[in-house]
GROMACS .gro file of C-alpha atoms in nm:
model
  143
    1UNK     CA    1  -1.725   0.390  -1.616
    2UNK     CA    2  -2.054   0.502  -1.466
    3UNK     CA    3  -2.425   0.496  -1.532
    4UNK     CA    4  -2.481   0.840  -1.372
    5UNK     CA    5  -2.586   1.074  -1.651
    6UNK     CA    6  -2.685   1.375  -1.441
    7UNK     CA    7  -2.400   1.628  -1.435
    8UNK     CA    8  -2.541   1.765  -1.108
    9UNK     CA    9  -2.460   1.432  -0.939
   10UNK     CA   10  -2.129   1.360  -1.110
   11UNK     CA   11  -1.920   1.619  -1.293
   12UNK     CA   12  -1.709   1.543  -1.600
   13UNK     CA   13  -1.396   1.586  -1.388
   14UNK     CA   14  -1.523   1.330  -1.138
   15UNK     CA   15  -1.598   1.084  -1.420
   16UNK     CA   16  -1.242   1.127  -1.551
   17UNK     CA   17  -1.107   1.077  -1.198
   18UNK     CA   18  -1.307   0.753  -1.165
   19UNK     CA   19  -1.159   0.632  -1.493
   20UNK     CA   20  -0.807   0.719  -1.373
   21UNK     CA   21  -0.867   0.529  -1.048
   22UNK     CA   22  -0.990   0.230  -1.246
   23UNK     CA   23  -0.642   0.198  -1.391
   24UNK     CA   24  -0.499   0.151  -1.041
   25UNK     CA   25  -0.635  -0.203  -1.057
   26UNK     CA   26  -0.436  -0.268  -1.375
   27UNK     CA   27  -0.125  -0.119  -1.214
   28UNK     CA   28  -0.171  -0.347  -0.912
   29UNK     CA   29  -0.190  -0.654  -1.136
   30UNK     CA   30   0.117  -0.539  -1.329
   31UNK     CA   31   0.316  -0.496  -1.007
   32UNK     CA   32   0.212  -0.831  -0.864
   33UNK     CA   33   0.297  -1.007  -1.188
   34UNK     CA   34   0.620  -0.828  -1.282
   35UNK     CA   35   0.771  -0.717  -0.952
   36UNK     CA   36   0.643  -0.981  -0.712
   37UNK     CA   37   0.671  -1.270  -0.957
   38UNK     CA   38   0.308  -1.381  -0.973
   39UNK     CA   39   0.331  -1.420  -1.350
   40UNK     CA   40   0.482  -1.763  -1.289
   41UNK     CA   41   0.320  -2.015  -1.061
   42UNK     CA   42   0.567  -2.242  -0.885
   43UNK     CA   43   0.315  -2.517  -0.807
   44UNK     CA   44   0.049  -2.699  -1.003
   45UNK     CA   45  -0.197  -2.809  -0.736
   46UNK     CA   46  -0.501  -2.587  -0.682
   47UNK     CA   47  -0.428  -2.545  -0.312
   48UNK     CA   48  -0.069  -2.442  -0.385
   49UNK     CA   49  -0.178  -2.191  -0.648
   50UNK     CA   50  -0.426  -2.037  -0.404
   51UNK     CA   51  -0.158  -2.013  -0.134
   52UNK     CA   52   0.087  -1.850  -0.376
   53UNK     CA   53  -0.173  -1.596  -0.495
   54UNK     CA   54  -0.289  -1.512  -0.143
   55UNK     CA   55   0.059  -1.472   0.001
   56UNK     CA   56   0.162  -1.251  -0.290
   57UNK     CA   57  -0.147  -1.033  -0.246
   58UNK     CA   58  -0.085  -1.008   0.129
   59UNK     CA   59   0.274  -0.902   0.063
   60UNK     CA   60   0.151  -0.652  -0.200
   61UNK     CA   61  -0.085  -0.503   0.060
   62UNK     CA   62   0.197  -0.468   0.313
   63UNK     CA   63   0.424  -0.316   0.047
   64UNK     CA   64   0.165  -0.055  -0.049
   65UNK     CA   65   0.117   0.033   0.319
   66UNK     CA   66   0.492   0.081   0.355
   67UNK     CA   67   0.490   0.305   0.046
   68UNK     CA   68   0.208   0.514   0.194
   69UNK     CA   69   0.384   0.542   0.531
   70UNK     CA   70   0.709   0.646   0.361
   71UNK     CA   71   0.514   0.906   0.162
   72UNK     CA   72   0.374   1.050   0.485
   73UNK     CA   73   0.721   1.052   0.645
   74UNK     CA   74   0.862   1.236   0.342
   75UNK     CA   75   0.562   1.472   0.309
   76UNK     CA   76   0.500   1.349  -0.045
   77UNK     CA   77   0.188   1.219  -0.217
   78UNK     CA   78   0.197   0.836  -0.241
   79UNK     CA   79   0.206   0.843  -0.621
   80UNK     CA   80   0.545   1.021  -0.602
   81UNK     CA   81   0.701   0.721  -0.421
   82UNK     CA   82   0.837   0.439  -0.636
   83UNK     CA   83   0.684   0.108  -0.528
   84UNK     CA   84   0.957  -0.080  -0.708
   85UNK     CA   85   1.237   0.108  -0.534
   86UNK     CA   86   1.072   0.061  -0.192
   87UNK     CA   87   1.050  -0.311  -0.270
   88UNK     CA   88   1.417  -0.326  -0.370
   89UNK     CA   89   1.518  -0.123  -0.062
   90UNK     CA   90   1.365  -0.382   0.169
   91UNK     CA   91   1.678  -0.588   0.098
   92UNK     CA   92   1.885  -0.325   0.280
   93UNK     CA   93   1.638  -0.316   0.568
   94UNK     CA   94   1.679  -0.694   0.601
   95UNK     CA   95   2.059  -0.655   0.593
   96UNK     CA   96   2.037  -0.396   0.873
   97UNK     CA   97   1.829  -0.642   1.077
   98UNK     CA   98   2.086  -0.916   1.019
   99UNK     CA   99   2.360  -0.681   1.146
  100UNK     CA  100   2.156  -0.637   1.465
  101UNK     CA  101   2.057  -0.274   1.399
  102UNK     CA  102   1.681  -0.338   1.444
  103UNK     CA  103   1.573  -0.027   1.248
  104UNK     CA  104   1.223   0.109   1.216
  105UNK     CA  105   1.143   0.025   0.852
  106UNK     CA  106   0.970   0.353   0.766
  107UNK     CA  107   1.232   0.574   0.932
  108UNK     CA  108   1.514   0.372   0.775
  109UNK     CA  109   1.367   0.413   0.427
  110UNK     CA  110   1.272   0.778   0.474
  111UNK     CA  111   1.620   0.871   0.596
  112UNK     CA  112   1.775   0.702   0.292
  113UNK     CA  113   1.510   0.801   0.037
  114UNK     CA  114   1.753   0.985  -0.189
  115UNK     CA  115   2.014   0.710  -0.168
  116UNK     CA  116   1.754   0.444  -0.255
  117UNK     CA  117   1.581   0.661  -0.520
  118UNK     CA  118   1.240   0.633  -0.354
  119UNK     CA  119   1.100   0.964  -0.479
  120UNK     CA  120   1.017   0.957  -0.848
  121UNK     CA  121   1.183   1.223  -1.059
  122UNK     CA  122   0.946   1.467  -1.222
  123UNK     CA  123   0.968   1.405  -1.593
  124UNK     CA  124   0.860   1.627  -1.878
  125UNK     CA  125   0.559   1.407  -1.948
  126UNK     CA  126   0.443   1.462  -1.588
  127UNK     CA  127   0.473   1.839  -1.628
  128UNK     CA  128   0.288   1.824  -1.961
  129UNK     CA  129   0.014   1.608  -1.810
  130UNK     CA  130  -0.030   1.851  -1.518
  131UNK     CA  131  -0.041   2.150  -1.757
  132UNK     CA  132  -0.305   1.974  -1.965
  133UNK     CA  133  -0.506   1.895  -1.652
  134UNK     CA  134  -0.497   2.261  -1.549
  135UNK     CA  135  -0.589   2.371  -1.901
  136UNK     CA  136  -0.893   2.142  -1.907
  137UNK     CA  137  -1.025   2.172  -1.553
  138UNK     CA  138  -0.931   2.515  -1.418
  139UNK     CA  139  -1.194   2.780  -1.480
  140UNK     CA  140  -1.127   3.036  -1.750
  141UNK     CA  141  -1.055   3.390  -1.632
  142UNK     CA  142  -1.344   3.627  -1.688
  143UNK     CA  143  -1.235   3.930  -1.886
   0.00000   0.00000   0.00000
């Protein structure tokens, strides 16, 4: 995780946060493989494989930017927005374009966030995780 051993430079909470951020890489690979179909290569030539990987990663980057913009529009943290549901909702944006509506993608998604299920529901495990985080990292009351 880190080679910084001095707690003055890097607190235990910061080390845990670095570890949590490290998992974002794994989540990115999972999304590109499962959601965007990069688990299966459709070509065998090296050049074709490179093109497929690069185009998928470019699309992933655009998708994540859309998720972040929708989060801002909805006044939510980005981790509360479902990447998968934003991806699936792009179908309806494309349909609106084909009908000649020419919508702004972010506004279109934000206005229909509940209909498309873009905001993740808060589950019990999320509440338990947050309670544990507070228990570990919030200072104890002095009494």
